[in-house]
CSV table of C-alpha atoms and ligand atoms in Angstrom, one decimal:
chain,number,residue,atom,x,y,z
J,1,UNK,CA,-13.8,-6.2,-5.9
J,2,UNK,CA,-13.8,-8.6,-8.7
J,3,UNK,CA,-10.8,-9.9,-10.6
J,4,UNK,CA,-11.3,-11.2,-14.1
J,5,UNK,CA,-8.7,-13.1,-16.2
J,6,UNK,CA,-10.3,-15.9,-18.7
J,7,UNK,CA,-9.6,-15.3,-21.9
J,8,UNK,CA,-7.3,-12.3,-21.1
J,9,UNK,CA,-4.7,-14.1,-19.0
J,10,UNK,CA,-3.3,-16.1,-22.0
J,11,UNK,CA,-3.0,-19.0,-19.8
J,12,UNK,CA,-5.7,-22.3,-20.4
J,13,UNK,CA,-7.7,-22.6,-17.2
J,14,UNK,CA,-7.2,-25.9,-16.7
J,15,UNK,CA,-3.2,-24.9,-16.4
J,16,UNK,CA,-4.6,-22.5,-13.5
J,17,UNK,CA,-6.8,-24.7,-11.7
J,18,UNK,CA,-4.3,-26.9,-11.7
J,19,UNK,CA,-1.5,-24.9,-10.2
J,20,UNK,CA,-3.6,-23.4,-7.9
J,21,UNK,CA,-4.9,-26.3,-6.3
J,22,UNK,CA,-0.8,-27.4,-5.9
J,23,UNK,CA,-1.5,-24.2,-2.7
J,24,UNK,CA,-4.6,-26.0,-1.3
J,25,UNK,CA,-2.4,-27.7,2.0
J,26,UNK,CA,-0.8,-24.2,2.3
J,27,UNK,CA,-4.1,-22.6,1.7
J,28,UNK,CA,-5.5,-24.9,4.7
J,29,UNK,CA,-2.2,-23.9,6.4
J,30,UNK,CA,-3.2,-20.1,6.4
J,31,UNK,CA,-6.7,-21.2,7.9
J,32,UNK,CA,-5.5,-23.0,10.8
J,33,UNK,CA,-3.6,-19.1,11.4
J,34,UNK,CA,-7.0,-17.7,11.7
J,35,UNK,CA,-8.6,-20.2,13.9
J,36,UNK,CA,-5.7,-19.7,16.2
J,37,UNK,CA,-5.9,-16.0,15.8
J,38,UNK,CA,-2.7,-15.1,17.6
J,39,UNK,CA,0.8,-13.8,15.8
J,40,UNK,CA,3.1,-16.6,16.5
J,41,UNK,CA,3.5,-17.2,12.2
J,42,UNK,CA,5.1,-15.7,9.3
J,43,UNK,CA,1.6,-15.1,8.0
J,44,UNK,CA,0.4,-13.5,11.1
J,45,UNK,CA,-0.1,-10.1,9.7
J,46,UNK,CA,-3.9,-11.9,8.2
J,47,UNK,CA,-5.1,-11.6,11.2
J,48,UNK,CA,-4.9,-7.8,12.0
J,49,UNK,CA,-8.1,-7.1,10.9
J,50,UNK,CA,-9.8,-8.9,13.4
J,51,UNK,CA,-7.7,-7.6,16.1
J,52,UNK,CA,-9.6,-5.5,18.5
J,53,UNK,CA,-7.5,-5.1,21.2
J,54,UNK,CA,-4.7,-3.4,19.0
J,55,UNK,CA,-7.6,-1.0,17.1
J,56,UNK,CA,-9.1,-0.4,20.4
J,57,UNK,CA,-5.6,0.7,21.8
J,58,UNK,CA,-5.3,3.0,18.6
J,59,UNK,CA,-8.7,4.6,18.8
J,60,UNK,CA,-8.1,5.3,22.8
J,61,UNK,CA,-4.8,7.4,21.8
J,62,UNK,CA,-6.3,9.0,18.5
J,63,UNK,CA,-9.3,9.8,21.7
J,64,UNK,CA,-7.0,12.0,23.5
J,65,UNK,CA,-4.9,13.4,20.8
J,66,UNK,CA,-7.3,14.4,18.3
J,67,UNK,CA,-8.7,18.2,18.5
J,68,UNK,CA,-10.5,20.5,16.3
J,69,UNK,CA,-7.8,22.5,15.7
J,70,UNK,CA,-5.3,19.5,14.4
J,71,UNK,CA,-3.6,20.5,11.2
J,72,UNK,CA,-0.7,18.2,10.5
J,73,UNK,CA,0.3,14.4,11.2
J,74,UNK,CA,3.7,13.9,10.1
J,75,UNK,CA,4.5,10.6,9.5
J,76,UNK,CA,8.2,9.7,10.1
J,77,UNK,CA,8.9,6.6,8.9
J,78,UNK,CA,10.3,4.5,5.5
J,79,UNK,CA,9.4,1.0,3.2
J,80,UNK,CA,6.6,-1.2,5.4
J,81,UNK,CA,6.5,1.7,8.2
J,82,UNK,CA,5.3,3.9,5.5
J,83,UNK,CA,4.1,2.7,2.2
J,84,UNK,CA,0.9,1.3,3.0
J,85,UNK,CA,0.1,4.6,5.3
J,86,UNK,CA,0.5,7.0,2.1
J,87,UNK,CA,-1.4,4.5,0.5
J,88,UNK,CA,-4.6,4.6,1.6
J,89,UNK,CA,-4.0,8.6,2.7
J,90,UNK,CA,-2.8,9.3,-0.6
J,91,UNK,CA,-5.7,8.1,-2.7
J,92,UNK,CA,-8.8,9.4,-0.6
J,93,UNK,CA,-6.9,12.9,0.5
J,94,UNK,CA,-3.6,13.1,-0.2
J,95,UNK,CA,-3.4,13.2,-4.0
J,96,UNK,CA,-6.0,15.9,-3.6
J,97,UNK,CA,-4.0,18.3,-1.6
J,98,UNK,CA,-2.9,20.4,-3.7
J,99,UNK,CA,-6.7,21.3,-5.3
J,100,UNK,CA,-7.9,21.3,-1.3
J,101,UNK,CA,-5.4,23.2,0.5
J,102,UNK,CA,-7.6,24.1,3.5
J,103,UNK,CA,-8.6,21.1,3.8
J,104,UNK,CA,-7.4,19.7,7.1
J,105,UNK,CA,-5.8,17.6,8.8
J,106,UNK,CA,-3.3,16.6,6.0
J,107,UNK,CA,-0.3,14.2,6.9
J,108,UNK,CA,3.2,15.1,6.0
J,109,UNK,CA,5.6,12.1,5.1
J,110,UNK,CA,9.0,12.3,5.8
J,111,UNK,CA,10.6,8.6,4.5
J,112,UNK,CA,13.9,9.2,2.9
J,113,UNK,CA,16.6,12.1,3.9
J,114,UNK,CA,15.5,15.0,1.6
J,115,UNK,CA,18.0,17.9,2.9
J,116,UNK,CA,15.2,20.5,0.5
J,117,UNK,CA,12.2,19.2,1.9
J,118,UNK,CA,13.0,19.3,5.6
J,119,UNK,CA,14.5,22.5,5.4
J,120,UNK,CA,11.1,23.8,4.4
J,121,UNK,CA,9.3,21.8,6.6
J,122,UNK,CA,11.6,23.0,9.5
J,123,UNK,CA,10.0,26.4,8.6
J,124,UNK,CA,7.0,25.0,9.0
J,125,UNK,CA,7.2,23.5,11.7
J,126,UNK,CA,8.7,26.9,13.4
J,127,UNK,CA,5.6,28.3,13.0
J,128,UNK,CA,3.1,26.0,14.5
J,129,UNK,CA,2.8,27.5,18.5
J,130,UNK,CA,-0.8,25.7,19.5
J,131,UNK,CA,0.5,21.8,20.4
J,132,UNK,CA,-2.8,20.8,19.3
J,133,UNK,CA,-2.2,21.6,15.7
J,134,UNK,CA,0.4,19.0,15.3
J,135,UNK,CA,1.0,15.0,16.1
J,136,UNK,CA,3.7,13.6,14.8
J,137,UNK,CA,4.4,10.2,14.6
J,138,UNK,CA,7.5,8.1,14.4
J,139,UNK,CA,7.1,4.4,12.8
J,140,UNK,CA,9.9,1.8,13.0
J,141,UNK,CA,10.0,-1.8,13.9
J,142,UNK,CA,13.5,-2.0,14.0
J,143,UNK,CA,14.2,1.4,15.6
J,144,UNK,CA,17.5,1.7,14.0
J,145,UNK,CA,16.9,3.2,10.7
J,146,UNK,CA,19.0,5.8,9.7
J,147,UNK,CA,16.8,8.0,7.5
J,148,UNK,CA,13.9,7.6,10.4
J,149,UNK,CA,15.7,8.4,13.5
J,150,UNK,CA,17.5,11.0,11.7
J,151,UNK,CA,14.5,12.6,10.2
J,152,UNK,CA,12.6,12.4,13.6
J,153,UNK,CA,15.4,14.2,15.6
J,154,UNK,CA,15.4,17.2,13.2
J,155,UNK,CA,12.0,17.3,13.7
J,156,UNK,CA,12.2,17.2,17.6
J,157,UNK,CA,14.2,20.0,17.1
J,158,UNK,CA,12.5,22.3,15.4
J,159,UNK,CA,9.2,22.3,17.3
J,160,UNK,CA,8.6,23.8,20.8
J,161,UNK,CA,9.2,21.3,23.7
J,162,UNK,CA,5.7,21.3,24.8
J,163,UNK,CA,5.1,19.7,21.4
J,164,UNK,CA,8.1,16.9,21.1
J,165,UNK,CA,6.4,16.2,24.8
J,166,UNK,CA,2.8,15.4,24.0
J,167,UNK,CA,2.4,15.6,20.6
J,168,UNK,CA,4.8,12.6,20.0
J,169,UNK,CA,3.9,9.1,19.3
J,170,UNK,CA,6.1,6.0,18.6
J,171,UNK,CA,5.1,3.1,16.7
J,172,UNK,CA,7.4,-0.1,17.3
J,173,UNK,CA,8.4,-3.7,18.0
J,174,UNK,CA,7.3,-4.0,22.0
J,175,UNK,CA,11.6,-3.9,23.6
J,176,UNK,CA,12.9,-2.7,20.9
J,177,UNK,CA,15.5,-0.1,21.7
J,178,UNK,CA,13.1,2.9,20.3
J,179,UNK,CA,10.3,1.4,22.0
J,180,UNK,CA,12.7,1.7,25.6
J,181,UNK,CA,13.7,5.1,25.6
J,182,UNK,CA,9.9,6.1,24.3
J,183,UNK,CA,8.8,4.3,27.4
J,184,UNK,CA,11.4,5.9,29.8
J,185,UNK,CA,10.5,9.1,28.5
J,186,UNK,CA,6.4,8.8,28.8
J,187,UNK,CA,5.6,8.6,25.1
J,188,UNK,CA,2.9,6.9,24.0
J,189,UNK,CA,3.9,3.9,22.1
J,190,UNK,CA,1.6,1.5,20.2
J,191,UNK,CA,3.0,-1.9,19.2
J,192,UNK,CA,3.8,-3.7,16.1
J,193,UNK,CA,3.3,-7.6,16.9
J,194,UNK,CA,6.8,-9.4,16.1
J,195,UNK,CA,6.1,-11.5,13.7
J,196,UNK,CA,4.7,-9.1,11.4
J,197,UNK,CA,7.0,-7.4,9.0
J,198,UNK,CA,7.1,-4.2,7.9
J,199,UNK,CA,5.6,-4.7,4.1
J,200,UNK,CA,2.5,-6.7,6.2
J,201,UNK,CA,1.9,-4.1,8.7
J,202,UNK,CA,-0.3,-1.6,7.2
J,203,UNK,CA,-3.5,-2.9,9.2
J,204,UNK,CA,-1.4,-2.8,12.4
J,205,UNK,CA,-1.0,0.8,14.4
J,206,UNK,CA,1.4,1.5,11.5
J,207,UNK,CA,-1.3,2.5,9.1
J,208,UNK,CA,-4.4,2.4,12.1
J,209,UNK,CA,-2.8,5.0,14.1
J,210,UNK,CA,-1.9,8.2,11.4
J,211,UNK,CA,-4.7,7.2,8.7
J,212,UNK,CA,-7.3,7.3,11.9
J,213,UNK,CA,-5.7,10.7,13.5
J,214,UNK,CA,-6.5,11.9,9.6
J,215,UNK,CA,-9.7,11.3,9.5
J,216,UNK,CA,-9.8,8.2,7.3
J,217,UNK,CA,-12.3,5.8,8.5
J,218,UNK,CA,-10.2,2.9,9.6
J,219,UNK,CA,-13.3,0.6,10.9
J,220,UNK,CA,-14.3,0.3,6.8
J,221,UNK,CA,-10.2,-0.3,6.0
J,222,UNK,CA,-10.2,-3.1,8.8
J,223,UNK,CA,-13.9,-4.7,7.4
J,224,UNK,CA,-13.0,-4.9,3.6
J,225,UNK,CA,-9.8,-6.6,4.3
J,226,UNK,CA,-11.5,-8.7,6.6
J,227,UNK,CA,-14.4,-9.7,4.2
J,228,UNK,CA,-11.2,-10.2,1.5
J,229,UNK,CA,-9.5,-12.7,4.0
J,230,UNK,CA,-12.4,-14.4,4.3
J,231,UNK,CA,-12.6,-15.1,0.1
J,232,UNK,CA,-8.9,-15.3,-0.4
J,233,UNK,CA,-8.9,-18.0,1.6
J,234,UNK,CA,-11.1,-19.8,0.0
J,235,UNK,CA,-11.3,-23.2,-1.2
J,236,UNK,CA,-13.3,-22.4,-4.2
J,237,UNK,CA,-10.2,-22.4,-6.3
J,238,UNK,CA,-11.7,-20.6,-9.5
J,239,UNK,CA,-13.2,-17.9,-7.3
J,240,UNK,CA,-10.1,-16.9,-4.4
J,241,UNK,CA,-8.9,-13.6,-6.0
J,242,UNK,CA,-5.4,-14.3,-4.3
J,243,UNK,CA,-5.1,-18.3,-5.6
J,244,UNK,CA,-5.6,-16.9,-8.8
J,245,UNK,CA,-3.4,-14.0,-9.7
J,246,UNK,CA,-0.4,-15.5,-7.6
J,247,UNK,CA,-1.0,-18.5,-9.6
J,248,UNK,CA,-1.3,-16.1,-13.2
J,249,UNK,CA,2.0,-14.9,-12.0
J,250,UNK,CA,4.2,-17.7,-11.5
J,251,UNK,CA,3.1,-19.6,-14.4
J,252,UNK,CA,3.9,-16.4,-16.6
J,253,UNK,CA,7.3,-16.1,-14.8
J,254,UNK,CA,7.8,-20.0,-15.2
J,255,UNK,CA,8.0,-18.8,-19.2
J,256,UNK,CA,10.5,-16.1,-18.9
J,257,UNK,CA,8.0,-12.9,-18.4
J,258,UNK,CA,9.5,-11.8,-15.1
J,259,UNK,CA,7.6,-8.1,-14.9
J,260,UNK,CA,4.5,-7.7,-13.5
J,261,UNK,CA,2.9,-3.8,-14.6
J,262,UNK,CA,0.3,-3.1,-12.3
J,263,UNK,CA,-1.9,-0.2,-14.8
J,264,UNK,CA,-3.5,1.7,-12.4
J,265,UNK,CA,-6.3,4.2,-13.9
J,266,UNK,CA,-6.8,6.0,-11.5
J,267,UNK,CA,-3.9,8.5,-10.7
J,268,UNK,CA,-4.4,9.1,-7.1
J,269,UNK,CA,-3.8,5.2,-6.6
J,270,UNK,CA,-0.2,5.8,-7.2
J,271,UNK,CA,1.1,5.2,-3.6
J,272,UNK,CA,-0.9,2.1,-3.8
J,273,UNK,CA,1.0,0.7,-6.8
J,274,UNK,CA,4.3,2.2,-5.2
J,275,UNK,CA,3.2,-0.1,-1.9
J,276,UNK,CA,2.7,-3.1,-4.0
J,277,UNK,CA,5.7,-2.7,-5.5
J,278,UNK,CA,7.6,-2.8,-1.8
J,279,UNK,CA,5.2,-5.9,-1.1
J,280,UNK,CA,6.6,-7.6,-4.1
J,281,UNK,CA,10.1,-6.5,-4.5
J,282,UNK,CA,11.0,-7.6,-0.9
J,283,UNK,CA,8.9,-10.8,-0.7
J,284,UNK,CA,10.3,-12.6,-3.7
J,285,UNK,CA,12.9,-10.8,-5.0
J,286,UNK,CA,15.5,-12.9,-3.7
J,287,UNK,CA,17.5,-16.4,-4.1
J,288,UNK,CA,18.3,-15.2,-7.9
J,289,UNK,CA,14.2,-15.0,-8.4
J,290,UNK,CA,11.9,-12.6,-8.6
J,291,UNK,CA,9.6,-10.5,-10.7
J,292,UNK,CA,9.7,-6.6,-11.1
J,293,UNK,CA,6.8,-4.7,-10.3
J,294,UNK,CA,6.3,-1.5,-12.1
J,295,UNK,CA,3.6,0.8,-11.6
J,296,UNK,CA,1.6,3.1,-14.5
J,297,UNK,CA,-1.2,5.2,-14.3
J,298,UNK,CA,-3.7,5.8,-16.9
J,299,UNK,CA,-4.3,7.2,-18.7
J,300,UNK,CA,-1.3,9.5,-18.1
J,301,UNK,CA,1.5,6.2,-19.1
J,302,UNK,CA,-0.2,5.2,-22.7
J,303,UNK,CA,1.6,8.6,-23.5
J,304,UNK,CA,4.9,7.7,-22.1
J,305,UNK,CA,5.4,4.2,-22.0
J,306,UNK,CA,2.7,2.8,-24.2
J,307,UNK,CA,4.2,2.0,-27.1
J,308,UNK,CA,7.0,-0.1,-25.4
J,309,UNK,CA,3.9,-1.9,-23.5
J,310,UNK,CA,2.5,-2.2,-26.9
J,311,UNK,CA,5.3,-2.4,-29.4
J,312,UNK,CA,8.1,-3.6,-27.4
J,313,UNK,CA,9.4,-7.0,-26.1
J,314,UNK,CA,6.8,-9.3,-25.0
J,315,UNK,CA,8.0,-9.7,-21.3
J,316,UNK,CA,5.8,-8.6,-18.8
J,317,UNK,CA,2.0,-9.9,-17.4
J,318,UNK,CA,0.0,-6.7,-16.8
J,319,UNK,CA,-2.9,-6.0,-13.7
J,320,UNK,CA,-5.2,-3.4,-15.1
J,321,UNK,CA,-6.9,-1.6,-11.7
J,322,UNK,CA,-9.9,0.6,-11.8
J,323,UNK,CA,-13.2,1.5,-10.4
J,324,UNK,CA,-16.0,3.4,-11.5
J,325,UNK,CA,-16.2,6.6,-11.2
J,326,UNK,CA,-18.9,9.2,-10.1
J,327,UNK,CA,-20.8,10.4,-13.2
J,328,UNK,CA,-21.0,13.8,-12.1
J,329,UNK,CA,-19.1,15.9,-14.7
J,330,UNK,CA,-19.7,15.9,-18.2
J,331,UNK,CA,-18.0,17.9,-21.1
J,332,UNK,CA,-19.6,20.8,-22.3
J,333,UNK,CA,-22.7,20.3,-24.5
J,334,UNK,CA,-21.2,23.1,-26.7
J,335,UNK,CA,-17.7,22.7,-27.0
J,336,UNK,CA,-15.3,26.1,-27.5
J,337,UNK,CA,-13.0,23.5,-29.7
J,338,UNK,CA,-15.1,20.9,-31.3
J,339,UNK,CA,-11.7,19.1,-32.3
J,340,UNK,CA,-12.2,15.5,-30.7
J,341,UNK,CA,-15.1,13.8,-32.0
J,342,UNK,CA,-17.6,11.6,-30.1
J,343,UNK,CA,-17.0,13.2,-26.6
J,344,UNK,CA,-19.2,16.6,-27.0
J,345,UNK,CA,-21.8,16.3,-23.8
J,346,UNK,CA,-20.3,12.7,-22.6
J,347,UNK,CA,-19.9,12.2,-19.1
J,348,UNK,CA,-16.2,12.6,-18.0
J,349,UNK,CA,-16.2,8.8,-16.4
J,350,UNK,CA,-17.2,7.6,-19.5
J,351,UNK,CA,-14.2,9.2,-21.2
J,352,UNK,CA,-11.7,7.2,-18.9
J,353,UNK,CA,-13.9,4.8,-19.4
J,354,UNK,CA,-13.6,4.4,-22.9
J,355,UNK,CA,-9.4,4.6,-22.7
J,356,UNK,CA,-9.1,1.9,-20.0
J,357,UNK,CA,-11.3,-0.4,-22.1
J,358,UNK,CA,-9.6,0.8,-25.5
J,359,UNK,CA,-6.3,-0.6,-23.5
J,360,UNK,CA,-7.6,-3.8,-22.7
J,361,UNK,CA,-9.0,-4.5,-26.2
J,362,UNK,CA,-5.6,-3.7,-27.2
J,363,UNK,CA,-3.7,-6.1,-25.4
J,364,UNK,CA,-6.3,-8.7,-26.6
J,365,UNK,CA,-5.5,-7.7,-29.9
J,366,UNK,CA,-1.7,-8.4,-29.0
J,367,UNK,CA,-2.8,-11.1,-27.0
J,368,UNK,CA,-0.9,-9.5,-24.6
J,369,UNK,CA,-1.7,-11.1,-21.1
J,370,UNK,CA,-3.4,-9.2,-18.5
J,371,UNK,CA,-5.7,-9.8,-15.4
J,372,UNK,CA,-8.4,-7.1,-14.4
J,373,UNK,CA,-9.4,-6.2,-11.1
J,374,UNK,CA,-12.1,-3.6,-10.6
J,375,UNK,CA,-13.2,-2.5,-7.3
J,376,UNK,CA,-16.4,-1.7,-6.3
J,377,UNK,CA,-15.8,2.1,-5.4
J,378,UNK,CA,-12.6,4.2,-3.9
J,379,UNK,CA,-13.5,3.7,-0.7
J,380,UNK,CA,-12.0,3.0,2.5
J,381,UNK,CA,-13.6,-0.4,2.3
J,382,UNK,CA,-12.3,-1.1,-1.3
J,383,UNK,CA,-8.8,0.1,-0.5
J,384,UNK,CA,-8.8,-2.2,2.8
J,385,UNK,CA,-10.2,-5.2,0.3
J,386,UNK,CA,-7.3,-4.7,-2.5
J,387,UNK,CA,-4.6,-4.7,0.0
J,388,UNK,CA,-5.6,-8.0,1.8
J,389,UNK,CA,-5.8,-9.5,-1.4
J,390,UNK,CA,-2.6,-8.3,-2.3
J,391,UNK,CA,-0.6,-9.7,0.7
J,392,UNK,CA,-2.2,-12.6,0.9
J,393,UNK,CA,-1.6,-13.3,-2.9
J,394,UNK,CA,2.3,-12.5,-2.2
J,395,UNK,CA,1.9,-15.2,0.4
J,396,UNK,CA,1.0,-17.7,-2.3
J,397,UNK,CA,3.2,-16.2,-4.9
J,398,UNK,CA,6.2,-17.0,-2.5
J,399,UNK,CA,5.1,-20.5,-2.0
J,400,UNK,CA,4.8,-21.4,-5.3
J,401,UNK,CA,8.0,-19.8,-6.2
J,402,UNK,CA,9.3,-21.7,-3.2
J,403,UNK,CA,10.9,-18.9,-1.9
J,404,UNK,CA,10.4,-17.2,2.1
J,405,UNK,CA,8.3,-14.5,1.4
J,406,UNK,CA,8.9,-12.8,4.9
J,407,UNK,CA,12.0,-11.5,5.4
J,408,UNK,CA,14.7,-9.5,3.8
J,409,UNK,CA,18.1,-9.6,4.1
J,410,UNK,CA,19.5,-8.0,1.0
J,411,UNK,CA,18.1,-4.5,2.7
J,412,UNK,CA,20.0,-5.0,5.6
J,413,UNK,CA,23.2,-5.2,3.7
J,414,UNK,CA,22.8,-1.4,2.7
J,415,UNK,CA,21.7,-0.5,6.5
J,416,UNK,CA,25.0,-2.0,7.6
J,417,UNK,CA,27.5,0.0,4.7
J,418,UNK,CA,25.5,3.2,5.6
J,419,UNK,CA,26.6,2.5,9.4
J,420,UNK,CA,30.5,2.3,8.6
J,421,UNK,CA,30.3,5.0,6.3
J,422,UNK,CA,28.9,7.1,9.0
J,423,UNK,CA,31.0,5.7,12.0
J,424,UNK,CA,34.2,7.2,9.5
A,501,PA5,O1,9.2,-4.0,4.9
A,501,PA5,C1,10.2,-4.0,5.5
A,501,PA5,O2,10.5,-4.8,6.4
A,501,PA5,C2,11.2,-2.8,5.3
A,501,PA5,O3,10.8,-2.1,4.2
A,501,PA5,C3,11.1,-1.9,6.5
A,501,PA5,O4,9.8,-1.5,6.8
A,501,PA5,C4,12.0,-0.7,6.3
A,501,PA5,O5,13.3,-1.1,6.1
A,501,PA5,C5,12.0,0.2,7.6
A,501,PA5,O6,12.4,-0.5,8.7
A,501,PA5,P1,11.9,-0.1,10.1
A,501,PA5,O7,10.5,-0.1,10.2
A,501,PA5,O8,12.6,-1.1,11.1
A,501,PA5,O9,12.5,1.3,10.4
């Protein structure tokens, strides 16, 4: 993965370097973490990737539940116990579902209370009679959230018994109340370490355990975001990916430009840019501060909302993301409607190719600012390296915004008016 931002950035280096270095004792902070290795700090969640016990645990339990015939993971679970799961699903299979339909296993998400959606699925679910086709696995730190307990018990009920017995695994906090009654009742649980939060999470059995049970090699997530750590915390100010953009961001937002677009050209990264936007919204959105994330996909977005990125107010920094892509298809030599000139016999990746760097020639033009981070491939690997570098920026974004970018407590507050509306 390599980020770029001279001359785009509209920002003088030296004004980076400076700021950046400002997160050198916090930087050295974050590296004293590592040599601990345990999870007694905010930041703890950087050191999932080495954790072998906790992948070990995972691999054991995806060991004994994984068959030939499995068809379906459904992943109960919503924000952090979900986001970063659909994620990395969602951009190597998931997005690809619909063009692949016998492809299997496929995960099902259920996150938010859809009455339509789980009425089908109920159907679905009727159907399944072999246990082995089915896992299904419920994800919540907290173990008290509405739309994933509620979700999970309509589920229960519509498979057989033999199914809610062993097909059924719990993710949690270890003594949590879900993580009790899962215990009492002999279903598998893996643990979520306490003192990583949900938005952190995704290299923990929260992601680990449905995106292995998928097929998704997990070892290649686990050793791009540990090769990531290893540069993002580095002291090489000019060259630490996460030092960098944080720093990009704050001094953007220090002038007023409070949205960050993150321009992703590649569509089936979507759930990526919708799990950054989680990452950012609850870290720093708080104390009257923040910045708004927004997600686009190109090239789909320059037809919707290009001309306000373009034409409208000048108020937001933008991250373009892309890779390169396989060279395998090309347009037709001989084209039935010759009407767009220049693309007769060109290779479809260079097509995209062209748009994504027609967009950043236009934002130079409009000296518009914007940061570019291409990874190497989709992979496993590269997904595992962009979302390392992503948390671990937010951790540096927080500090220089001097804000705690750990917890939450504005989403409790909905939690809480849910309850009482219920309890009526
Ligand atoms: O990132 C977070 O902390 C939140 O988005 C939570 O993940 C979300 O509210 C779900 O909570 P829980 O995992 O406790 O069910």
């Amino acid at each position: 993965m390599k980020l770029t931002f001279f001359n785009t950035c509209q920002l003088p280096n030296s004004d980076i370097e400076k700021t950046a270095r400002t997160l050198l004792p916090y930087l050295k902070h974050l590296q004293m973490m590592t040599d601990k290795n345990n999870y007694d700090f905010d930041e703890s969640s950087i050191n999932l990737p080495f954790d072998e016990k906790s992948a070990g645990e995972v691999k054991k339990l995806v060991n004994k539940l994984k068959t030939e015939k499995l068809k379906y993971i459904v992943d109960i679970g919503i924000g952090g116990s979900n986001l970063g799961t659909k994620a990395v699903y969602d951009a190597l299979f998931g997005y690809f579902d619909i063009i692949q339909p016998n492809r299997y296993p496929k995960m099902i998400f259920l996150d938010t209370n859809d009455p339509e959606f789980i009425t089908r699925l109920v159907k679905l679910l009727k159907g399944i009679k072999l246990p082995e086709e089915i896992v299904i696995n419920a994800i919540s730190k907290s173990g008290g959230t509405t739309e994933t307990i509620t979700n999970l018990e309509i589920v229960l009920a519509s498979v057989d018994k033999t199914i809610a017995n062993a097909r059924l695994v719990v993710t949690s906090d270890k003594g949590s109340s879900f993580w009790n009654l899962a215990t009492e009742k002999n279903i598998p649980c893996l643990e979520i370490p306490k003192m990583v939060g949900g938005r952190y999470s995704v290299l923990s059995p929260v992601g680990l355990f449905p995106l292995m049970m998928a097929g998704l090699d997990v070892d290649s997530v686990l050793a791009g975001a540990r090769s990531m750590r290893n540069e993002c915390l580095s002291e090489s100010v000019l060259a630490n990916p996460a030092l960098i953009s944080a720093t990009i961001l704050f001094l953007h937002n220090t002038k007023g430009i409070n949205i960050n677009d993150n321009f992703f050209f590649h569509p089936e990264l979507e759930s990526v840019g919708k799990w950054y936007r989680q990452l950012m919204g609850e870290s720093i959105g708080k104390d009257g501060k923040g910045i708004t994330p927004t997600v686009s996909i190109g090239s789909t977005d320059l037809h919707s909302v290009g001309q306000l990125y373009f034409g409208g107010p000048k108020d937001k920094v933008t991250t373009i993301i892309s890779a390169p892509s396989p060279e395998t298809i090309a347009v037709s030599g001989n084209m039935m409607f010759p009407l767009v000139a220049h693309v007769e016999g060109k290779k479809f990746a260079t097509v995209i190719d062209a748009i994504c760097q027609g967009v950043a020639a236009t934002y130079n033009n409009l000296k518009l600012p914007y940061m570019k981070v291409v990874l190497d491939d989709l992979s496993e690997k590269s997904l595992g390296e962009f979302l390392q570098f992503k948390m671990i920026e937010m951790m540096f974004l927080g500090k220089l915004l001097g804000i705690n970018a750990f917890n939450q407590p504005h989403v409790e507050l909905y939690k809480v008016e849910t309850k009482k509306i219920l309890s009526q």
